[in-house]
XYZ file of C-alpha atoms in Angstrom:
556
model
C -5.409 34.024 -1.214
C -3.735 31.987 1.311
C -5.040 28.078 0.819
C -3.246 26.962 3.885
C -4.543 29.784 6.570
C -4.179 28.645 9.797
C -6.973 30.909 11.203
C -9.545 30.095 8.483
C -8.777 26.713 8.659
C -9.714 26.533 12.302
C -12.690 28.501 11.971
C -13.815 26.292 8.518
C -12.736 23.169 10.496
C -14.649 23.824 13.386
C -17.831 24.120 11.362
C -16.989 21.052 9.358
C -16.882 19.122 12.543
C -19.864 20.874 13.974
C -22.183 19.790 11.071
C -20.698 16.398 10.358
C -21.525 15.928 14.379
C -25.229 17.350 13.971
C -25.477 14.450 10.774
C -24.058 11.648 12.762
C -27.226 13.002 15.576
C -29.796 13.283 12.933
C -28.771 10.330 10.638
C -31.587 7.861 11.340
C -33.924 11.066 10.370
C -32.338 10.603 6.276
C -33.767 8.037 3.963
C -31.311 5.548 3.846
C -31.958 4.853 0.181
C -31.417 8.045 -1.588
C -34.903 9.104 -3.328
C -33.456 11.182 -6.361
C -34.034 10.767 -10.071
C -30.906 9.997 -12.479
C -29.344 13.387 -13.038
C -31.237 15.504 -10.357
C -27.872 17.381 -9.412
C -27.452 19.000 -13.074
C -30.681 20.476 -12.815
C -29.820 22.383 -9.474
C -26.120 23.525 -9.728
C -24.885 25.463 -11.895
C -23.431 24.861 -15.501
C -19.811 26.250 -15.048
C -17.959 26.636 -12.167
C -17.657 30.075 -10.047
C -15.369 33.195 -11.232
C -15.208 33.877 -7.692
C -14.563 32.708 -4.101
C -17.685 31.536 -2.289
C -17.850 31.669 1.648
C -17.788 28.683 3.711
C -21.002 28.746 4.618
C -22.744 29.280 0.934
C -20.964 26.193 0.144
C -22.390 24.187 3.292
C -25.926 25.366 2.964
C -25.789 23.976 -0.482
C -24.446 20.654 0.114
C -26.992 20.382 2.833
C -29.668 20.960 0.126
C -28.461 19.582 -3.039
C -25.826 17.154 -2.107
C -27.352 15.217 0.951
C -30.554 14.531 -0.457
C -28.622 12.020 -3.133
C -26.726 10.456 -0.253
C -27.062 6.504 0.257
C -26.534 6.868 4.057
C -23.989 4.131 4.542
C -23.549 5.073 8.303
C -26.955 4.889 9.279
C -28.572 2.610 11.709
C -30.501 1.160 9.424
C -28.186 0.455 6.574
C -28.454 -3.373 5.797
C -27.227 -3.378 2.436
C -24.288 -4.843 0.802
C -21.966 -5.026 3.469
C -21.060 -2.105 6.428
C -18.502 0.105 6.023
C -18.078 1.332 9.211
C -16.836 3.841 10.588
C -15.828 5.580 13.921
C -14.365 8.955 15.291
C -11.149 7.122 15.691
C -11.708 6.140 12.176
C -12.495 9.872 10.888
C -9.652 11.216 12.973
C -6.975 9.299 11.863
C -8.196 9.990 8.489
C -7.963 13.740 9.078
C -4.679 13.584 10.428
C -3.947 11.749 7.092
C -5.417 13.861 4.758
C -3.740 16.870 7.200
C -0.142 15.545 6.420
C -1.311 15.057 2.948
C 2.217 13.164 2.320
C 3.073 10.864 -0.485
C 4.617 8.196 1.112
C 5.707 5.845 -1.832
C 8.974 4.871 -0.731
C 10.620 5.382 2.865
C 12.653 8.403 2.632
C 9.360 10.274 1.137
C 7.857 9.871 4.900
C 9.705 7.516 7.342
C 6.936 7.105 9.681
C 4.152 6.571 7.049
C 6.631 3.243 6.117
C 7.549 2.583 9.535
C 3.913 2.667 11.257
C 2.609 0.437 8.240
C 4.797 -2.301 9.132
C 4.266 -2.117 13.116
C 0.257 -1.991 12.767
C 0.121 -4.608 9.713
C 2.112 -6.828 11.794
C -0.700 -6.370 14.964
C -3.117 -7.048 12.920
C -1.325 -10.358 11.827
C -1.185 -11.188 15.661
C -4.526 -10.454 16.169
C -6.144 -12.450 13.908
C -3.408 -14.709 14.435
C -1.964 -15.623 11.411
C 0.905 -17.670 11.181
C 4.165 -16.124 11.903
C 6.024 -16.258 8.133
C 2.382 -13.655 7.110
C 4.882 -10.885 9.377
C 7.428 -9.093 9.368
C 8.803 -10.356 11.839
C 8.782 -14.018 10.393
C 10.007 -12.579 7.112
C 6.591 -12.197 5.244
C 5.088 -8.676 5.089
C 1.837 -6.822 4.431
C 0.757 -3.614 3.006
C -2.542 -1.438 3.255
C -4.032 -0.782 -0.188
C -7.269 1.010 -1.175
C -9.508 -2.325 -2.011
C -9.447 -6.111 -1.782
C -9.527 -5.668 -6.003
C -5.536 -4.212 -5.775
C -4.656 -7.180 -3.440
C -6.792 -9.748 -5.650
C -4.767 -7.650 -8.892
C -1.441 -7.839 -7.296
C -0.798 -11.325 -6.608
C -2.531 -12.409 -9.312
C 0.357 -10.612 -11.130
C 3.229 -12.515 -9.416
C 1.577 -15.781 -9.256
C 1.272 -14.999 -13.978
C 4.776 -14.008 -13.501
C 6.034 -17.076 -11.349
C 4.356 -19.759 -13.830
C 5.424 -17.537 -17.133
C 9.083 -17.833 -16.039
C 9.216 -21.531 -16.394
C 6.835 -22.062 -19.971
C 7.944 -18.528 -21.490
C 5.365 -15.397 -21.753
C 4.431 -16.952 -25.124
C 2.196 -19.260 -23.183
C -0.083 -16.660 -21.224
C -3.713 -17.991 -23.349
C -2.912 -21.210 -21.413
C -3.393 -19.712 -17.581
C -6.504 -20.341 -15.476
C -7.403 -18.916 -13.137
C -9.933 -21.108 -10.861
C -13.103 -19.892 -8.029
C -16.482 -20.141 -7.398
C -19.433 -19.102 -8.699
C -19.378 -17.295 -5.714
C -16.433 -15.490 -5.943
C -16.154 -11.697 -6.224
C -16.636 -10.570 -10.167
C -13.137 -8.576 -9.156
C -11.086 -11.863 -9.821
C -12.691 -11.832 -13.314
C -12.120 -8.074 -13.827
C -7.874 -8.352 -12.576
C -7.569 -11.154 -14.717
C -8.652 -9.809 -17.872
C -6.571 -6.291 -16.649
C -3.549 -8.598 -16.892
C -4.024 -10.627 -19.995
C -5.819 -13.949 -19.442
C -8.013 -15.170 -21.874
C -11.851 -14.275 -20.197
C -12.361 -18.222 -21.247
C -9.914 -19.443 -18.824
C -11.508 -18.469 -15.705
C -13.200 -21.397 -13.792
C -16.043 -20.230 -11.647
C -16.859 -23.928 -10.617
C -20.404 -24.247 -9.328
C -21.594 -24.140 -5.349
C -24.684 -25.594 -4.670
C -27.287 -24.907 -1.550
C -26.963 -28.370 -0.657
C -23.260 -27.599 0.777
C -23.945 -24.001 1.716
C -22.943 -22.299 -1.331
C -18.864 -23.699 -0.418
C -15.883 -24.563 -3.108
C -15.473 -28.346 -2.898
C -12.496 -29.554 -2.868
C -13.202 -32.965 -4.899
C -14.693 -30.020 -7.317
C -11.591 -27.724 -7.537
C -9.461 -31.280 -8.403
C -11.848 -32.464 -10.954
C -11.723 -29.042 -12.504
C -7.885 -28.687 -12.348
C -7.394 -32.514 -14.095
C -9.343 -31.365 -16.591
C -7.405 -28.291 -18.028
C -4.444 -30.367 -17.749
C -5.981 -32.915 -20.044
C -6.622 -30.312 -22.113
C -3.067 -28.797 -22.088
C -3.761 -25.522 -19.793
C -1.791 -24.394 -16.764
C -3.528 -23.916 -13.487
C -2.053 -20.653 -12.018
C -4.249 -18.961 -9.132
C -7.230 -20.045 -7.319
C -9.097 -17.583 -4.569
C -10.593 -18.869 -1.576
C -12.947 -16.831 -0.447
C -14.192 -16.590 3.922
C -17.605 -14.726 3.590
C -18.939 -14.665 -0.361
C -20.535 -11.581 -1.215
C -23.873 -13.176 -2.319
C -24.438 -15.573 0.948
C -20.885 -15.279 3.183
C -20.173 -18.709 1.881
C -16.784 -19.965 3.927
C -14.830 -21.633 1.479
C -13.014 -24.768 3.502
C -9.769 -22.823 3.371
C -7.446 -25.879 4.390
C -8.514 -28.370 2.080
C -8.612 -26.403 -0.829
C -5.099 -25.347 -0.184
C -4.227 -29.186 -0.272
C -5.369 -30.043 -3.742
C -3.602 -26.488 -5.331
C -0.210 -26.992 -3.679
C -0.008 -30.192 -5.104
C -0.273 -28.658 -8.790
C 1.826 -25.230 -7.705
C -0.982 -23.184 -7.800
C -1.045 -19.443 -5.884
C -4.022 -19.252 -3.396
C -5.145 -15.661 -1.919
C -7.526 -16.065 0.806
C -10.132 -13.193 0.339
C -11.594 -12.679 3.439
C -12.461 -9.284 2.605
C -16.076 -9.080 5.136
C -15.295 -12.079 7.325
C -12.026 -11.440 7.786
C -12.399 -8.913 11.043
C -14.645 -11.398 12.479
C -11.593 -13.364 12.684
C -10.246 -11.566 15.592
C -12.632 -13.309 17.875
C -11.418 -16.400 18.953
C -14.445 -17.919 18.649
C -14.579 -17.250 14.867
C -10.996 -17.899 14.096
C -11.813 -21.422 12.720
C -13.145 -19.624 9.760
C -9.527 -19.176 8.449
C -7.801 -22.297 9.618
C -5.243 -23.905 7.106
C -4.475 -20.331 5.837
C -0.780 -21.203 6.638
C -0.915 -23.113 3.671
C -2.029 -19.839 1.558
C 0.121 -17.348 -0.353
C -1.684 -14.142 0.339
C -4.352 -13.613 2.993
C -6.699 -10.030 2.770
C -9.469 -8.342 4.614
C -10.965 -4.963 4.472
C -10.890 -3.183 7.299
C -13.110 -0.643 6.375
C -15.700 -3.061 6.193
C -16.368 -4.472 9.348
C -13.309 -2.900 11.585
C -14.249 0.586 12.185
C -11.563 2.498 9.839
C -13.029 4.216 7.628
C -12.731 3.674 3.470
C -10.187 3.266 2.103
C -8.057 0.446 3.645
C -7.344 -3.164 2.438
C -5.038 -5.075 4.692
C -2.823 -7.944 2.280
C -0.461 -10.057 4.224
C 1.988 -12.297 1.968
C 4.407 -15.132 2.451
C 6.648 -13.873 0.183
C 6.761 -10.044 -0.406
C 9.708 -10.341 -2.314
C 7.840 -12.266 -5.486
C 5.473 -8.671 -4.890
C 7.926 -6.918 -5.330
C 10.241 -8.223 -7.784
C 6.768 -8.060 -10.318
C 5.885 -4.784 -9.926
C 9.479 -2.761 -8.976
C 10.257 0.562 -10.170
C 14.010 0.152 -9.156
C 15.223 1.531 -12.311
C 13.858 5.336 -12.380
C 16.928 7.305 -11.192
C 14.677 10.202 -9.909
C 13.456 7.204 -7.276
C 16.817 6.539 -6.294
C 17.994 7.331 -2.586
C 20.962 5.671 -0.226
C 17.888 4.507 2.033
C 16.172 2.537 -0.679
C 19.615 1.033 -1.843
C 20.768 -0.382 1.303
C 17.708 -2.555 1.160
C 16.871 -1.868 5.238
C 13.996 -0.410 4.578
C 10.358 -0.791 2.661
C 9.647 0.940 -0.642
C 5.576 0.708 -0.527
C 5.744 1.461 -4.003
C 6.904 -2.033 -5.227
C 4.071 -3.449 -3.045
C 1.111 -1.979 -5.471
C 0.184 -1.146 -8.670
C 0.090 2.702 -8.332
C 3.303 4.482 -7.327
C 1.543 7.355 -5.210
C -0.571 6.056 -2.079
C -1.546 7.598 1.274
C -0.856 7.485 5.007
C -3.547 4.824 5.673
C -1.818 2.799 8.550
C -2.468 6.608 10.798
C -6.366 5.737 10.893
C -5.464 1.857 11.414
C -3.187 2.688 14.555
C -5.410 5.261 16.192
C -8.669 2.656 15.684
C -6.640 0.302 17.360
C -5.182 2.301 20.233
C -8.278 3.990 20.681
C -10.926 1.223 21.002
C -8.485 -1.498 22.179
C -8.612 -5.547 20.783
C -11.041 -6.479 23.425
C -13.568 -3.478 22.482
C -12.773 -4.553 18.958
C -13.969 -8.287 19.370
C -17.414 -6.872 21.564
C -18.349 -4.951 18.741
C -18.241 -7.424 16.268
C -19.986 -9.807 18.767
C -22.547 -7.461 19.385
C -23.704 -7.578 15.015
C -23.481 -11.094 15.281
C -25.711 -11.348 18.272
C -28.197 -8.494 16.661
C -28.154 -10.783 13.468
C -29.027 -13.710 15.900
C -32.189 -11.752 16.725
C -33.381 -11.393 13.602
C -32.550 -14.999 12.208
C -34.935 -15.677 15.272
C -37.698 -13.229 14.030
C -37.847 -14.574 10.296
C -37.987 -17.990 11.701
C -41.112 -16.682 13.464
C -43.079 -15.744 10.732
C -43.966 -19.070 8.420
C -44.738 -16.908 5.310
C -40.941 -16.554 5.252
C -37.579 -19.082 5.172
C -34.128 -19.081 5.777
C -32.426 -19.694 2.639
C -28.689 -20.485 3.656
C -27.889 -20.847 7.291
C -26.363 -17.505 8.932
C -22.458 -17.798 9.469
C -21.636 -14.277 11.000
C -23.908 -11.254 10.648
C -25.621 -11.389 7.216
C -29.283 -13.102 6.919
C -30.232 -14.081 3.566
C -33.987 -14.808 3.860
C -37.228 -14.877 1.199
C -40.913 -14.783 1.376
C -42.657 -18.196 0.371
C -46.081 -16.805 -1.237
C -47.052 -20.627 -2.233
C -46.184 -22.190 1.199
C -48.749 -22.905 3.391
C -49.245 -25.103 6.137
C -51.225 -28.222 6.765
C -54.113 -27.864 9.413
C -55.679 -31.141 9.874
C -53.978 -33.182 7.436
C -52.098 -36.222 7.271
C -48.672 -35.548 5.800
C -46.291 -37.493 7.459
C -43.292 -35.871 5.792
C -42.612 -32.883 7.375
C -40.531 -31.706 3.996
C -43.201 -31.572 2.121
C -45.074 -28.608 0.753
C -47.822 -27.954 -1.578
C -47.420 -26.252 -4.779
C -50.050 -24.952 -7.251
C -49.693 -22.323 -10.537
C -52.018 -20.261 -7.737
C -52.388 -19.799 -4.261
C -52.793 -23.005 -2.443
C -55.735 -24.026 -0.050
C -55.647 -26.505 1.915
C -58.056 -27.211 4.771
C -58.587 -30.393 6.631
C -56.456 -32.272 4.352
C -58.060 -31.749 1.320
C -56.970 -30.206 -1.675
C -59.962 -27.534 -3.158
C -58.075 -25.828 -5.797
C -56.480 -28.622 -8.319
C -53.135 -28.969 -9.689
C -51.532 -29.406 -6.882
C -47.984 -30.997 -6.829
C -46.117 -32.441 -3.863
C -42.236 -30.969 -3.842
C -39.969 -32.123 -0.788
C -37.899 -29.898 0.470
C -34.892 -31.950 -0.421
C -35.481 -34.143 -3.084
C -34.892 -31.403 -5.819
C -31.041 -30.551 -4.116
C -30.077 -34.406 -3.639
C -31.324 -35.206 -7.462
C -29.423 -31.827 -8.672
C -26.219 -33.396 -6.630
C -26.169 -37.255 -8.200
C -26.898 -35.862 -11.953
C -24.178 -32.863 -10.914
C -21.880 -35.582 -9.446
C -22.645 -37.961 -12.540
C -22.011 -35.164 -15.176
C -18.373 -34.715 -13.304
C -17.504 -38.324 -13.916
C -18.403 -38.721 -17.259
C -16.581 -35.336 -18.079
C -13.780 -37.013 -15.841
C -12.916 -39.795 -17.916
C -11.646 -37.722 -21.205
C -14.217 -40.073 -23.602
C -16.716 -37.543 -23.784
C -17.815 -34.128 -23.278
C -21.292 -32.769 -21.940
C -22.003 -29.638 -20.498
C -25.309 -28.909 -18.159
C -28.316 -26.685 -18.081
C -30.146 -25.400 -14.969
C -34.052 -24.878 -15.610
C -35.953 -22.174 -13.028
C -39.098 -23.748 -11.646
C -42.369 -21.725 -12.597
C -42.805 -21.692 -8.716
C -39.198 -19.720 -8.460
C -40.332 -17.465 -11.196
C -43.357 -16.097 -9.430
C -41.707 -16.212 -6.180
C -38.200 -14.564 -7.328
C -41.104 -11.714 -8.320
C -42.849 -11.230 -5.362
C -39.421 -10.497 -3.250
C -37.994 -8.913 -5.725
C -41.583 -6.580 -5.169
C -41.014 -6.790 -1.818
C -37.348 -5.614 -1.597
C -38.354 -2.536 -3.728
C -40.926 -1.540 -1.236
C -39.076 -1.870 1.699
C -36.116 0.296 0.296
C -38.447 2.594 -1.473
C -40.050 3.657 1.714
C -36.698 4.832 2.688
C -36.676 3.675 6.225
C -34.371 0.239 5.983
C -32.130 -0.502 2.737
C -31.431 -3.758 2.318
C -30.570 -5.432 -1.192
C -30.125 -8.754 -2.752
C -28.469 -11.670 -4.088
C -28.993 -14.338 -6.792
C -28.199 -17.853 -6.006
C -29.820 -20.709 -7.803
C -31.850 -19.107 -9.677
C -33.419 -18.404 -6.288
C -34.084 -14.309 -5.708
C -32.968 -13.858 -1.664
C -33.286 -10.628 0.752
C -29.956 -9.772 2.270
C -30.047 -8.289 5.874
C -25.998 -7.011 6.615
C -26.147 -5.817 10.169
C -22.754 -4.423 11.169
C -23.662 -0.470 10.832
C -21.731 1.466 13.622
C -24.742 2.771 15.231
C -27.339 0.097 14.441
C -28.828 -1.081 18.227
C -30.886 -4.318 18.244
C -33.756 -1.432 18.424
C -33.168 -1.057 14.678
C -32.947 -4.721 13.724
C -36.416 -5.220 15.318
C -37.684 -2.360 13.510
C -36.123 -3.704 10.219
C -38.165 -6.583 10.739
C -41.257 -5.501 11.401
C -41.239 -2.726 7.971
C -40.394 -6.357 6.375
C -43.386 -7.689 7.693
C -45.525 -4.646 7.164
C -44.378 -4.218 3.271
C -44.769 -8.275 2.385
C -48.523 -7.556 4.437
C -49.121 -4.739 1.500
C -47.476 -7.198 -1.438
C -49.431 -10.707 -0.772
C -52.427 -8.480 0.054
C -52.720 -6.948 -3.383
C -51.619 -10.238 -4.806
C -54.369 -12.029 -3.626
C -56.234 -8.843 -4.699
């Protein structure tokens, strides 16, 4: 047995390509949404593994029918879920040639040009988007590729512990906070526990629909005075460009104001919204990062290169790597590393092994081109656009937070109906009842009818938010607040959440959701490789067709 054949490599290579080609043809024929039942693949392999070598082809006719049937097609057209991850033949081919070199390239003599190319392409990527000069290399910053926005979030969240520990002693670790959104990715939460903060101490300080779901500044102070009165030490806040739940854009700038005053470490995760960045058009999104610490983005996301790569730029890579250093294992030693000239990639992460990522990176760029790059993403934004337009359209549905790049988070209104031949002169209001409304010529038929504006509820929420600040403010006196779910929310956070598991369960769009509020909203991601504004139209229209079937048998 030869593992490393060079003839039956070609020969298993070519068929490799040839059916991953025929999938990438067919893929809009799949189910997006994977139909299978918890544990369907233990009933069809078997129980141990194989005494024996099995050909090629065995092994491909059974992935074809055991393995792709549980696939979540994340490449398809119509994937709308979560959000993309796409990818491209550039993408797949740098990754082979990766995967083909199969190198370890933790420190520069391990692999010279795995080091090397890092640097060059993380310091295009700077320019692109560009970031201020002291983010490069080349303004004596830095920035690696890791596997996930979580390692970048975990990493500087290390040196910014590190940096505050130094000056009031390790002791002193239960008094850290760590400070966000309620918006923010749970993977804040999750690195600081990993590194020893008390759960308590992180502040996920609350958004509101009223400012688009956005970290306020005055917020963020409030918050900050507070722990000090109370004898805590602010250490690391995350500003997040593009919230998971919404693609809230935290006002980058001005919440870099208010922490730099206390010596507080701010990452920017821009993780999604990041590559839209590129565009000059959308660059705003990120302006005052050159007040930030650390700056991130996943280009497998939204930047055709396929998963795994995380790009992390930082001010100061020497704070990096002075936390997590392995300077002292002698079987790490070499003349390179000790002359300091070079880039150890292992002091820049967590794990010591890692891969030849920047490959896939370089040949995405090289092969596609910035301009291509920018028309792409232009091209989701436009398609989301389109179907902004269509929800609009139909008044059984609403916009719930207004579309920033290429993510539409929309909901059906089953108790909104409109006013034929009535008087209301206040075009915010709508008509409420415990059942469906009716409402003809202005008259009210069915009872218990309540008159809601459309904006009354968020501006009341604000002043008693805004008053409950104050009062906790001033030190006299403590009160906390509770947030009550309208019966109207309750039946309507049902009927989408119906709706949503129609849609996906027919298998022809997958789309999923988000929670803000209390409010249950339909999330529409468009940024697939291959989605067409053919798709997004069709999307549409299965929404319309599925909430059809679901107020239908409502009413029923």
């Amino acid at each position: 047995m030869n593992p490393l054949d060079p003839k039956e490599f070609r020969k298993q290579g070519h068929m490799i390509i040839d059916f991953l080609a025929d999938y990438y043809q067919n893929i809009s024929n799949y189910p997006v949404l994977s139909q299978v039942e918890p544990n369907y693949l233990k009933k069809l392999l078997p129980s141990s593994a194989p005494s024996n070598p099995e050909s090629i082809e065995t092994i491909l006719e059974d992935y074809k029918k055991h393995i792709i049937p549980g696939i979540t097609h994340w490449q398809s057209p119509n994937y709308f879920a979560y959000f993309p991850s796409s990818g491209s033949t550039a993408g797949f081919l740098g990754e082979m040639l990766s995967t083909g070199l199969n190198v370890v390239g933790f420190n520069w003599i391990s692999s010279p040009a795995a080091t090397e190319l890092e640097n060059v392409v993380i310091d295009w990527l700077g320019e692109i988007l560009n970031l201020p000069k002291s983010f490069l290399f080349k303004g004596n910053g830095g920035g690696v590729l890791l596997g996930t926005t979580c390692e970048g979030i975990l990493g500087t969240l290390v040196v910014a512990r590190d940096k505050i520990l130094s000056k009031i002693g390790s002791e002193n670790i239960g008094k850290l906070v760590v400070y966000g959104s309620d918006q923010t990715h749970c993977a804040i939460q999750k690195a600081a526990h990993i590194i020893g903060i008390n759960p308590k101490n992180f502040r996920a300080i609350k958004t509101n629909k009223l400012n688009s779901f956005t970290l306020l500044p005055e917020l963020l102070l409030s918050t900050i005075e507070n722990d000090l009165k109370n004898g805590l030490v602010p250490c690391y806040l995350c500003v997040t460009v593009g919230t998971t739940s919404t693609t809230a854009i935290d006002p980058v700038g001005l919440l870099c104001k208010v922490a730099k005053d206390y010596g507080i470490w701010v990452h920017v995760d821009a993780a999604y919204a990041g590559s839209a960045c590129i565009c000059p058009e959308f660059r705003y999104l990120i302006d005052g990062v050159e007040d930030a610490d650390s700056f991130s983005l996943n280009a497998h996301k939204w930047f055709l290169t396929n998963l795994d790569c995380c790009c992390l730029w930082l001010k100061d890579p020497n704070s990096l790597i002075k936390c997590l250093s392995t300077t002292n294992s002698e079987y790490l030693k070499n003349s390179a590393s000790d002359s300091k000239q070079v880039v150890d990639y292992k002091d820049w992460q967590v794990t010591l092994s890692r891969r030849f990522r920047a490959l896939k990176v370089w040949i995405v760029l090289r092969s596609y081109g910035v301009d291509n790059l920018r028309n792409f993403l232009r091209s989701h934004i436009e398609m989301a656009k389109t179907f902004e337009g269509l929800v609009k359209m139909d008044k059984r549905f609403e916009i719930f937070v207004p579309r920033t790049l290429s993510v539409i988070c929309f909901r059906i209104l089953p108790y909104s109906k409109k006013v034929a031949n009535g008087k209301v002169q206040n075009g915010g209001v709508k008509l409420i009842s415990n059942g469906d409304d009716f409402v003809a010529n202005g008259k009210v038929q069915n009872g218990g009818v309540k008159l809601i504006s459309n904006g009354e509820d968020f501006v009341a929420n604000e002043i008693n938010r805004k008053l409950l600040d104050s009062i906790n403010g001033s030190g006299d006196v403590y009160m906390t607040h509770v947030k009550l779910i309208s019966s109207e929310n309750v039946v309507a956070n049902e009927i989408n959440r119906k709706l949503l598991d129609s849609i996906n369960g027919s298998g022809d769009v997958y789309m999923t959701h988000a929670m803000v509020e209390g409010v249950y909203v339909i999330r529409c991601a468009i940024g697939a490789t291959l989605t067409e504004e053919m798709h997004v139209v069709k999307a549409w229209k299965i929404v319309q067709d599925h909430a059809d079937l679901i107020l239908k048998d409502r009413k029923g």
